[in-house]
Amino acid sequence: MTQENRINGGQIDRTKTLRFTFDGHPYTGHPGDTLASALLANGVRLMGRSFKYHRPRGPISAGSEEPNAIVELRTGARQEPNTRATVAELFDGLEANSQNRFPSLKFDLMGINDRLSPFFAAGFYYKTFMWPASFWEKIYEPIIRRAAGLGSLTREEDPDQYDKGFLHCDILIIGAGPAGLMAALTAGRAGARVILADEDFRMGGRLNAETLTIGNHSGADWAEDTVRTLAQMPNVRLMPRTTVLGAMDHGIYSAVERVSDHLPVPAPGKPRQILWRIYSRQAILAGGATERPIAFENNDRPGIMLAGALRTYANRYAVAVGDRVAVFTNNDDGLRTATDLQAKGIDIAAVIDTRQEGDLLPGIRHLKGAQVIDTAGKLGLKSITIRHANGRSETLSVNALGVSGGWNPNLNIASHHRGRPVWNDAIHAFTPPTDGPRNLTAAGAAAGALSTHAALSTGAAQANAALEALGLKTHTADIPKAEDAPLNLTPFWYVHEGKGRAWIDQQNDVTVKDVKLAKQENFTSVEHLKRYTTLGMATDQGKTSNVTGLAIMAELTGRTIPQTGTTIYRPPYTPVAMGALGGRSRGHDFKPTRLTPSHKWASEQGAIFVEVGMWLRAQWFPKPGETTWRQSVDREVLQTRASVGICDVTTLGKIDIQGRDAGAFLDRVYANTFSTLPVGKVRYGLMLREDGIVMDDGTTARLGENEWVTTTTTANAVPVFRHMEYVRQCLYPDMDVQLISTTEAWAQFSVAGPNARKLLQKVVDQDISDAAFPYMACANITVCGGLRARLFRISFSGELAYEIAVPTRYGDAMIRELMKAGEDFGAVAYGTESLGVMRVEKGHVAGNELNGQTTALNMGLGKMVSKKKDSIGMVLSQREGLTDEKGLRIVGVKPVDPSQPLTAGSHFLDKGAAATAANDGGWLTSVVYSPHLGCSIALGYLKNGSAGIGDRMRAVNLLAKTEVEVEIVSPHFFDPEGERLRG
Amino acid sequence: MIINHPLLGPRDAQEFTYLGDAALIDRPDALSFPSTEAALDAFHDYLYLRDNPAGEHRELWFHEQGDRSWLVVTRNTVTHEITKVELARDVARAKGRSK
């Protein structure tokens, strides 16, 4: 292709040619082009279809406000939907595709929606799909989802990296147009640490799009010189391709830098994008302004653009969008389009100026008091019809039309803290709120200072104000000479003539007619208007449409614009890829993986691992010949109970507690008493929340007079530690007690079974006979001839059992030593499944029973809550409702027919009772297969459970569709007298 | 947000976990009541009746990814402005809490 619309000038590099495709057709462009400018250079104006009516659309802008030219970039795993062609930097080999059309952009079957538009007016969905309710999910929603929607996802994993980064500065300057560049120059020369961020790949803002001069230079040259000067300042960081997304609290701004979006593939080791968190002491919003259109009949044809965008394409990208152009304006800025384009040799058919007053442009057909009332051209503009001031109508053949309804300051970021924009009667637009984010000021067009001179001088002034606030020396900058012309805008929002198919929000297809309908149905508040018509809800968030919609509503209701209201903005300023927000936290890196000290050894044994919180724990250890997990678990349990088994229990939380008041402190955080525990002994403890519900349980050992160690459940290690610090610092600040989490410091193994002592005696240096080291004893000991260790004689399995702890770096050596010492006894390693089987056989509660809803009384441990001392939760555990003698109690459950398996989550029902909530008797919490009993067994909570022992009930699970006749038994299935663990 | 830690200086709020109203420091002494009913009433009010102001709020933050200090942060819930940061331990002592 030939780039037939390319004209002279511009900031593109003609020495290099870039090849790209759009919908499969090959085209060429140059470095410095966007996808939109390159397509326009090749005569392609049709770039998309609208959301609702599938109307043919081309770009209306040359920036990030673009509602129409929304495309898919790249193919394969790097395909990216819903990107704006107007800001997509062209690169060699780019493959772009249009979206929301079938089968092709030029012939779209869904274009039928346009013919049906009378049925799709505002509120269509609310009114049409109300009834019948059951149709919504199955019929309406799938159809709407297929018909609507924009781009598509590849469903392939994104191969690129996204990073997160942190930056600090004295002054953050958002936007690098004349105001931002002048502010950066002033602050940079004063020595402040400056960050200058701009969403464009070329800094300069509107200076690159205009033919205005600064001093003796063209605006674009001045911008280039200034950027070069700034780049040499070590205290200034220039961040092109970086969009500041939002103002967070306390001077923190989020920004996304598109590091590699302009490359086919990111360079090795480089991310595609970086999400920056910028900590600033002062910030200046210099984000410029966005031009707004005027609404008129059929104003959405490809070729109709914002007047400033036509200038951008001509001046910056050297593209003539059309060869016969008209301009429709209500202000002087629009006139620049006519003079600039005419100077480029483009034929100006007419300037249609809604204003009666003012001078006429020389050498141009300048029509005062005129309006554009309709247009023609199905896939692109062919002609416009105008109404002259004298009432006569005329049709002009043109293929491009520039429209200017004025400029709206880009104040979005200044209202991110809910500050209300302020209406400015001089420029007929909203300006930044007075109660915006602290230490943020606005300069240039973003502040409503629309001329180049005003941009330069407010940029310098706000930089100096920021320097002063920081206590730095200000810098008196020479403001170069630049134009200072007024806008001379006479408000004109929409052409009244026509059927009202005059587009306000082009992406969401909201027309003047929709706003009229909203008014008619009394949705006149701004918030209702938005939600009823979807005005401003699309990916562009109404950058070109919100104020116009609001102004039309004001006119219809006879109110002023400030009386009608305003819309405020929320982050992000422009859409952000989920990948950038996720950064590196994806897949396995979403959270850390914690490995137990025996992990390497367990892997060597072929262990199957399970995620327990962040931990990976061995679930079972399959042996050759075992084909199901049950075979492995049964073997581990039986062998442990017959001889000895070893399990890594490092994941349990460990907290060292030291100090003279440690015992008294434990009395406060645990419901039972610890201060009476003798040195060298361990006690089980139950921890309550202040509301009386059980928070956690575990054992606490007293290793010395003032030296204690508490264990927590794996899941609660962090919350319990936080809670203990809260009690220590906030409630009892003068207690002599210190806490430290030692979960990672000790590798801990459970050694359980009748031969546990014999095994351990082979590695422990001290005497651990029953007399020397009885049940519930603990001690600091040594193993293997001198390695310091801790030994606790505690049992979760119900067997004679110990837990032995060694410094973590010896954990791997310890498991190997223990297994070697156990060879004579046929010792087995067992995992979390066997741990669960043995604790259920023994009737010990664990996570399923400590579910955040249950009390000590429910667990059959009510007597543990001491009333003789104050402890967290003691008082409220006595609340009515928590003390019901006939309430839920822990029970054991067995199937009457041992061959029937139980299902966790089943509910207890009396024989013959219907499966309704009213008849619910409680539920099964934990179910295991007990190889010792040869059947499925369970723990559960049963209403009035202690009285129910011996009863027969039904365990019903409506989800799993199971029903089993069960016998209620004691929760202590195995060795109820505890003879084995005392052995 | 940035919390100006009294010992460590300005720290990002991401390092902290939030608990809630600093009135939690005013925990009643369970053994100081004439009856169980009186204790239940007092603990009910202590645990469940909280102010929820649109404006200045004193609240507890825990420097979990830092030095493990509990802090009392005075924060405006509307503007997020933080006007005061104290060690919770100092606040508790000033309220007469000890052991």
Coordinates of N, CA and C in Angstrom, one line a residue, chain A residues 218-400:
Chain A
S218 N 9.6 26.3 17.0 CA 8.3 25.6 16.9 C 8.1 25.0 18.3
G219 N 6.8 24.8 18.6 CA 6.5 24.2 19.9 C 7.1 22.8 20.0
A220 N 7.1 22.0 18.9 CA 7.6 20.7 19.0 C 9.1 20.7 19.2
D221 N 9.8 21.7 18.6 CA 11.3 21.8 18.8 C 11.6 22.2 20.2
W222 N 10.8 23.1 20.7 CA 11.0 23.6 22.1 C 10.9 22.4 23.1
A223 N 9.8 21.6 22.8 CA 9.6 20.4 23.7 C 10.8 19.5 23.6
E224 N 11.3 19.2 22.4 CA 12.4 18.3 22.2 C 13.6 18.8 22.9
D225 N 13.9 20.1 22.7 CA 15.1 20.7 23.4 C 14.9 20.6 24.9
T226 N 13.7 20.9 25.4 CA 13.5 20.9 26.9 C 13.7 19.4 27.4
V227 N 13.1 18.5 26.7 CA 13.3 17.1 27.1 C 14.8 16.7 27.2
R228 N 15.5 17.2 26.2 CA 17.0 16.9 26.1 C 17.7 17.5 27.4
T229 N 17.3 18.7 27.7 CA 17.9 19.4 28.9 C 17.5 18.6 30.1
L230 N 16.3 18.2 30.3 CA 15.9 17.5 31.5 C 16.6 16.2 31.6
A231 N 16.8 15.5 30.4 CA 17.4 14.2 30.5 C 18.9 14.3 31.0
Q232 N 19.5 15.5 30.9 CA 20.8 15.6 31.4 C 20.9 16.0 32.9
M233 N 19.7 16.2 33.5 CA 19.7 16.5 35.0 C 19.6 15.2 35.7
P234 N 20.6 15.0 36.6 CA 20.6 13.7 37.4 C 19.4 13.6 38.4
N235 N 18.9 14.7 38.7 CA 17.8 14.7 39.7 C 16.4 14.6 39.1
V236 N 16.4 14.5 37.7 CA 15.1 14.4 37.0 C 15.0 13.0 36.3
R237 N 13.9 12.4 36.6 CA 13.6 11.1 35.9 C 12.5 11.3 34.9
L238 N 12.8 11.0 33.7 CA 11.7 11.2 32.6 C 11.1 9.8 32.4
M239 N 9.8 9.8 32.5 CA 9.1 8.5 32.3 C 8.0 8.6 31.2
P240 N 8.5 8.5 29.9 CA 7.5 8.4 28.8 C 6.8 7.1 28.9
R241 N 5.7 6.9 28.1 CA 4.9 5.7 28.1 C 4.5 5.3 29.5
T242 N 4.3 6.3 30.3 CA 3.9 6.0 31.7 C 2.6 6.8 32.1
T243 N 1.6 6.0 32.3 CA 0.3 6.7 32.7 C 0.1 6.7 34.2
V244 N 0.0 7.8 34.7 CA -0.4 7.9 36.2 C -1.8 7.6 36.3
L245 N -2.1 6.5 37.0 CA -3.5 5.9 37.0 C -4.3 6.5 38.1
G246 N -3.7 6.8 39.3 CA -4.6 7.3 40.3 C -3.8 7.9 41.5
A247 N -4.5 8.8 42.2 CA -4.0 9.4 43.4 C -4.4 8.5 44.6
M248 N -3.4 7.9 45.2 CA -3.7 7.1 46.4 C -3.6 8.1 47.6
D249 N -3.4 7.6 48.8 CA -3.3 8.4 50.0 C -1.9 8.9 50.2
H250 N -1.8 10.0 50.9 CA -0.5 10.5 51.4 C 0.6 10.7 50.3
G251 N 0.2 11.2 49.2 CA 1.2 11.5 48.2 C 1.6 10.4 47.4
I252 N 0.9 9.2 47.5 CA 1.3 8.0 46.7 C 0.5 8.0 45.4
Y253 N 1.1 7.8 44.3 CA 0.5 7.7 43.0 C 0.8 6.4 42.4
S254 N -0.2 5.8 41.7 CA 0.1 4.5 41.0 C 0.3 4.9 39.5
A255 N 1.2 4.2 38.9 CA 1.4 4.5 37.5 C 1.8 3.2 36.8
V256 N 1.5 3.1 35.5 CA 1.9 1.9 34.7 C 2.8 2.4 33.6
E257 N 4.0 1.8 33.5 CA 4.9 2.1 32.5 C 4.9 0.9 31.5
R258 N 4.6 1.3 30.2 CA 4.5 0.3 29.1 C 5.9 0.1 28.6
V259 N 6.7 -0.7 29.2 CA 8.1 -0.8 28.9 C 8.3 -1.4 27.5
S260 N 7.5 -2.4 27.2 CA 7.7 -3.2 25.9 C 6.6 -3.3 25.0
D261 N 5.5 -2.6 25.3 CA 4.3 -2.7 24.4 C 4.6 -2.2 23.0
H262 N 5.7 -1.4 22.8 CA 5.9 -0.9 21.4 C 6.9 -1.8 20.7
L263 N 7.2 -3.0 21.3 CA 8.1 -4.0 20.7 C 7.3 -5.2 20.4
P264 N 7.7 -6.0 19.4 CA 7.0 -7.2 19.1 C 7.1 -8.2 20.3
V265 N 8.3 -8.3 20.9 CA 8.5 -9.1 22.0 C 9.4 -8.4 23.0
P266 N 9.1 -8.4 24.3 CA 10.0 -7.7 25.2 C 11.5 -8.2 25.1
A267 N 12.4 -7.3 25.3 CA 13.8 -7.6 25.3 C 14.1 -8.6 26.4
P268 N 15.1 -9.5 26.2 CA 15.4 -10.5 27.2 C 15.5 -9.9 28.6
G269 N 14.8 -10.5 29.6 CA 14.9 -10.0 31.0 C 14.1 -8.7 31.3
K270 N 13.4 -8.2 30.2 CA 12.6 -7.0 30.5 C 11.2 -7.3 30.6
P271 N 10.5 -6.6 31.5 CA 9.0 -6.9 31.6 C 8.3 -6.2 30.5
R272 N 7.0 -6.6 30.3 CA 6.2 -5.9 29.3 C 5.8 -4.6 30.0
Q273 N 5.3 -4.6 31.2 CA 4.9 -3.4 31.9 C 5.4 -3.4 33.3
I274 N 5.5 -2.2 33.9 CA 5.8 -2.1 35.3 C 4.7 -1.2 36.0
L275 N 4.2 -1.8 37.1 CA 3.3 -1.0 37.9 C 4.1 -0.3 39.0
W276 N 4.1 1.0 38.9 CA 4.9 1.8 39.8 C 4.1 2.4 40.9
R277 N 4.7 2.4 42.1 CA 4.1 3.0 43.3 C 5.0 4.2 43.5
I278 N 4.5 5.4 43.3 CA 5.4 6.6 43.3 C 5.0 7.4 44.6
Y279 N 6.0 7.5 45.5 CA 5.9 8.3 46.7 C 6.3 9.7 46.4
S280 N 5.4 10.7 46.5 CA 5.8 12.0 46.2 C 5.5 12.9 47.4
R281 N 6.3 14.0 47.5 CA 6.0 15.0 48.6 C 5.1 16.0 48.0
Q282 N 5.3 16.4 46.8 CA 4.4 17.3 46.1 C 4.1 16.7 44.7
A283 N 2.9 17.1 44.2 CA 2.6 16.6 42.8 C 1.9 17.7 42.1
I284 N 2.2 17.8 40.8 CA 1.5 18.8 39.9 C 0.8 18.0 38.7
L285 N -0.5 18.2 38.6 CA -1.2 17.6 37.6 C -1.2 18.6 36.4
A286 N -0.5 18.1 35.3 CA -0.4 18.9 34.1 C -0.8 18.0 32.9
G287 N -2.0 17.4 33.1 CA -2.4 16.4 32.1 C -3.2 16.9 30.9
G288 N -3.2 18.2 30.8 CA -3.8 18.8 29.6 C -5.3 18.8 29.6
A289 N -5.9 18.8 28.5 CA -7.4 18.9 28.3 C -7.8 18.0 27.2
T290 N -9.0 17.6 27.2 CA -9.6 16.7 26.2 C -10.7 17.5 25.4
E291 N -10.6 17.5 24.1 CA -11.7 18.2 23.4 C -13.0 17.4 23.4
R292 N -14.1 18.2 23.4 CA -15.4 17.5 23.4 C -16.1 17.8 22.2
P293 N -16.9 16.9 21.7 CA -17.6 17.0 20.5 C -18.9 17.8 20.7
I294 N -19.6 18.1 19.6 CA -21.0 18.6 19.6 C -21.8 17.5 19.0
A295 N -23.0 17.3 19.6 CA -23.8 16.2 19.1 C -24.7 16.7 18.0
F296 N -24.8 15.9 17.0 CA -25.8 16.2 15.9 C -26.1 14.9 15.2
E297 N -27.1 15.0 14.4 CA -27.6 13.8 13.7 C -26.5 13.0 12.9
N298 N -26.4 11.8 13.2 CA -25.4 10.9 12.5 C -24.0 11.5 12.5
N299 N -23.6 11.9 13.8 CA -22.3 12.5 14.0 C -21.2 11.5 14.2
D300 N -21.5 10.2 14.0 CA -20.6 9.1 14.4 C -20.0 8.4 13.2
R301 N -20.0 9.0 12.0 CA -19.5 8.3 10.8 C -17.9 8.4 10.8
P302 N -17.3 7.4 10.3 CA -15.8 7.4 10.2 C -15.4 8.6 9.3
G303 N -14.5 9.4 9.8 CA -14.1 10.7 9.1 C -14.6 11.9 9.9
I304 N -15.5 11.7 10.8 CA -15.9 12.8 11.7 C -15.1 12.7 13.0
M305 N -14.3 13.7 13.3 CA -13.4 13.7 14.4 C -13.4 15.0 15.2
L306 N -12.7 14.9 16.3 CA -12.5 16.1 17.1 C -11.6 17.0 16.2
A307 N -11.9 18.3 16.2 CA -11.1 19.2 15.4 C -9.6 19.2 15.7
G308 N -9.3 19.1 17.0 CA -7.9 19.0 17.4 C -7.2 17.7 17.0
A309 N -8.0 16.7 16.9 CA -7.4 15.4 16.4 C -7.0 15.5 14.9
L310 N -7.9 16.2 14.1 CA -7.5 16.4 12.7 C -6.2 17.1 12.6
R311 N -6.0 18.1 13.5 CA -4.7 18.9 13.5 C -3.5 17.9 14.0
T312 N -3.8 17.1 15.0 CA -2.8 16.2 15.4 C -2.3 15.3 14.3
Y313 N -3.3 14.7 13.6 CA -2.9 13.8 12.5 C -2.2 14.6 11.4
A314 N -2.6 15.8 11.1 CA -1.9 16.5 10.1 C -0.5 17.0 10.5
N315 N -0.4 17.6 11.7 CA 0.8 18.3 12.1 C 1.8 17.3 12.7
R316 N 1.4 16.3 13.5 CA 2.3 15.4 14.2 C 2.6 14.2 13.3
Y317 N 1.5 13.6 12.7 CA 1.7 12.4 12.0 C 1.7 12.5 10.5
A318 N 1.6 13.8 10.0 CA 1.7 14.0 8.6 C 0.6 13.2 7.8
V319 N -0.6 13.3 8.3 CA -1.7 12.5 7.7 C -2.9 13.5 7.4
A320 N -3.4 13.5 6.2 CA -4.6 14.2 5.9 C -5.7 13.2 6.0
V321 N -6.6 13.3 7.0 CA -7.7 12.4 7.1 C -8.6 12.4 5.9
G322 N -8.8 13.6 5.4 CA -9.6 13.7 4.1 C -8.9 14.8 3.3
D323 N -9.4 14.8 2.0 CA -8.8 15.9 1.1 C -9.8 17.0 1.0
R324 N -11.0 16.9 1.5 CA -12.0 18.0 1.5 C -12.6 18.0 2.9
V325 N -12.3 19.0 3.6 CA -12.6 19.0 5.1 C -13.5 20.1 5.4
A326 N -14.4 19.9 6.4 CA -15.2 21.0 7.0 C -14.9 21.0 8.5
V327 N -15.1 22.1 9.1 CA -15.0 22.2 10.6 C -16.3 22.8 11.2
F328 N -16.7 22.2 12.3 CA -17.9 22.6 13.0 C -17.4 23.0 14.4
T329 N -17.6 24.2 14.8 CA -17.0 24.7 16.0 C -17.9 25.7 16.7
N330 N -17.7 25.8 18.0 CA -18.4 26.9 18.8 C -17.3 27.8 19.5
N331 N -16.0 27.6 19.1 CA -15.0 28.4 19.7 C -13.8 28.6 18.7
D332 N -12.9 29.5 19.2 CA -11.8 29.9 18.3 C -10.8 28.8 18.0
D333 N -10.6 27.9 19.0 CA -9.6 26.8 18.8 C -9.9 26.0 17.6
G334 N -11.2 25.7 17.4 CA -11.6 25.0 16.2 C -11.2 25.6 14.9
L335 N -11.1 26.9 14.9 CA -10.7 27.6 13.7 C -9.3 27.2 13.3
R336 N -8.4 26.9 14.3 CA -7.0 26.6 14.0 C -7.0 25.4 13.1
T337 N -7.9 24.5 13.2 CA -7.9 23.3 12.3 C -8.0 23.7 10.9
A338 N -8.9 24.7 10.6 CA -9.1 25.1 9.3 C -7.9 25.8 8.7
T339 N -7.3 26.7 9.5 CA -6.1 27.4 9.0 C -4.9 26.5 8.9
D340 N -4.7 25.6 9.9 CA -3.6 24.6 9.8 C -3.7 23.7 8.6
L341 N -4.9 23.2 8.4 CA -5.1 22.2 7.3 C -5.0 22.9 5.9
Q342 N -5.5 24.1 5.9 CA -5.4 24.9 4.6 C -3.9 25.2 4.3
A343 N -3.2 25.5 5.3 CA -1.7 25.7 5.1 C -1.0 24.5 4.6
K344 N -1.6 23.3 4.9 CA -1.0 22.1 4.4 C -1.5 21.7 3.0
G345 N -2.3 22.6 2.5 CA -2.8 22.4 1.1 C -4.0 21.6 1.1
I346 N -4.7 21.4 2.2 CA -6.0 20.6 2.2 C -7.1 21.6 1.9
D347 N -8.1 21.1 1.1 CA -9.2 21.9 0.7 C -10.2 22.0 1.9
I348 N -10.5 23.3 2.3 CA -11.4 23.5 3.4 C -12.8 23.9 2.8
A349 N -13.8 23.0 2.9 CA -15.1 23.2 2.3 C -15.8 24.4 3.0
A350 N -15.8 24.4 4.3 CA -16.4 25.4 5.1 C -16.1 25.3 6.5
V351 N -16.2 26.4 7.2 CA -16.1 26.4 8.7 C -17.5 26.7 9.2
I352 N -18.2 25.8 9.8 CA -19.6 26.0 10.3 C -19.4 26.4 11.7
D353 N -19.7 27.7 12.0 CA -19.4 28.3 13.3 C -20.8 28.6 13.9
T354 N -21.1 28.0 15.1 CA -22.4 28.2 15.7 C -22.5 29.7 16.3
R355 N -21.4 30.4 16.4 CA -21.5 31.7 16.9 C -21.8 32.8 15.9
Q356 N -22.6 33.8 16.3 CA -22.9 34.8 15.4 C -21.8 35.9 15.4
E357 N -21.1 36.1 16.5 CA -20.2 37.2 16.6 C -18.8 36.7 16.1
G358 N -17.9 37.7 16.1 CA -16.5 37.5 15.9 C -16.1 37.7 14.4
D359 N -14.8 37.7 14.2 CA -14.2 38.0 12.9 C -14.3 36.8 12.0
L360 N -14.3 37.0 10.8 CA -14.4 35.9 9.8 C -12.9 35.5 9.4
L361 N -12.7 34.3 9.2 CA -11.4 33.8 8.8 C -11.1 34.3 7.4
P362 N -9.9 34.8 7.1 CA -9.7 35.2 5.7 C -9.4 34.0 4.8
G363 N -9.9 34.1 3.7 CA -9.6 33.1 2.6 C -10.3 31.7 2.9
I364 N -11.3 31.7 3.8 CA -12.0 30.4 4.1 C -13.5 30.7 4.1
R365 N -14.3 29.8 3.7 CA -15.7 30.0 3.7 C -16.2 29.8 5.2
H366 N -16.3 30.8 5.9 CA -16.6 30.8 7.3 C -18.1 31.2 7.6
L367 N -18.9 30.2 7.9 CA -20.3 30.4 8.0 C -20.7 30.7 9.5
K368 N -21.2 31.9 9.8 CA -21.5 32.2 11.2 C -23.0 31.8 11.5
G369 N -23.2 31.4 12.7 CA -24.6 31.0 13.1 C -25.1 29.8 12.4
A370 N -24.2 29.0 11.9 CA -24.7 27.8 11.1 C -24.5 26.5 12.0
Q371 N -25.1 25.5 11.5 CA -25.0 24.2 12.2 C -24.9 23.0 11.2
V372 N -24.3 22.0 11.7 CA -24.4 20.7 10.9 C -25.6 19.9 11.3
I373 N -26.5 19.6 10.4 CA -27.8 19.0 10.9 C -27.8 17.5 10.5
D374 N -27.0 17.1 9.6 CA -27.0 15.6 9.2 C -25.8 15.3 8.4
T375 N -25.5 14.0 8.3 CA -24.4 13.6 7.5 C -24.8 12.3 6.7
A376 N -24.0 12.0 5.7 CA -24.2 10.8 4.9 C -22.9 10.1 4.7
G377 N -23.0 8.8 4.3 CA -21.8 8.0 4.1 C -21.8 6.8 5.0
K378 N -22.1 5.6 4.4 CA -22.4 4.4 5.3 C -21.1 4.0 6.1
L379 N -20.0 3.7 5.4 CA -18.8 3.3 6.0 C -17.8 4.4 6.2
G380 N -18.2 5.6 5.8 CA -17.3 6.7 6.0 C -18.0 8.0 5.5
L381 N -17.6 9.1 6.0 CA -18.3 10.3 5.7 C -18.1 10.7 4.2
K382 N -19.3 11.0 3.6 CA -19.3 11.5 2.2 C -19.8 12.9 2.1
S383 N -20.8 13.3 3.0 CA -21.3 14.6 2.9 C -21.9 15.1 4.2
I384 N -22.0 16.4 4.4 CA -22.7 16.9 5.5 C -23.8 17.9 5.0
T385 N -24.9 17.9 5.8 CA -25.9 18.9 5.5 C -25.9 20.0 6.6
I386 N -25.9 21.2 6.1 CA -25.8 22.3 7.1 C -27.0 23.2 7.0
R387 N -27.3 23.8 8.1 CA -28.4 24.8 8.2 C -27.8 26.2 8.4
H388 N -28.0 27.0 7.4 CA -27.4 28.4 7.5 C -28.2 29.2 8.5
A389 N -27.6 30.3 8.9 CA -28.2 31.2 9.8 C -29.5 31.7 9.3
N390 N -29.6 31.8 8.0 CA -30.9 32.3 7.4 C -31.9 31.2 7.2
G391 N -31.6 30.0 7.7 CA -32.6 28.9 7.6 C -32.5 28.0 6.4
R392 N -31.7 28.4 5.4 CA -31.5 27.6 4.2 C -30.6 26.4 4.5
S393 N -30.8 25.3 3.9 CA -30.0 24.1 4.1 C -29.1 23.9 2.9
E394 N -28.0 23.2 3.1 CA -27.1 23.0 2.0 C -26.3 21.7 2.3
T395 N -26.1 21.0 1.3 CA -25.3 19.7 1.5 C -23.9 19.9 0.9
L396 N -22.9 19.7 1.7 CA -21.5 19.8 1.2 C -20.9 18.5 1.1
S397 N -20.2 18.3 0.0 CA -19.4 17.0 -0.2 C -18.1 17.1 0.5
V398 N -17.9 16.4 1.6 CA -16.6 16.4 2.3 C -16.3 15.0 2.8
N399 N -15.1 14.6 3.0 CA -14.8 13.3 3.6 C -14.1 13.4 4.9
A400 N -14.0 14.6 5.5 CA -13.6 14.7 6.9 C -14.3 15.9 7.5

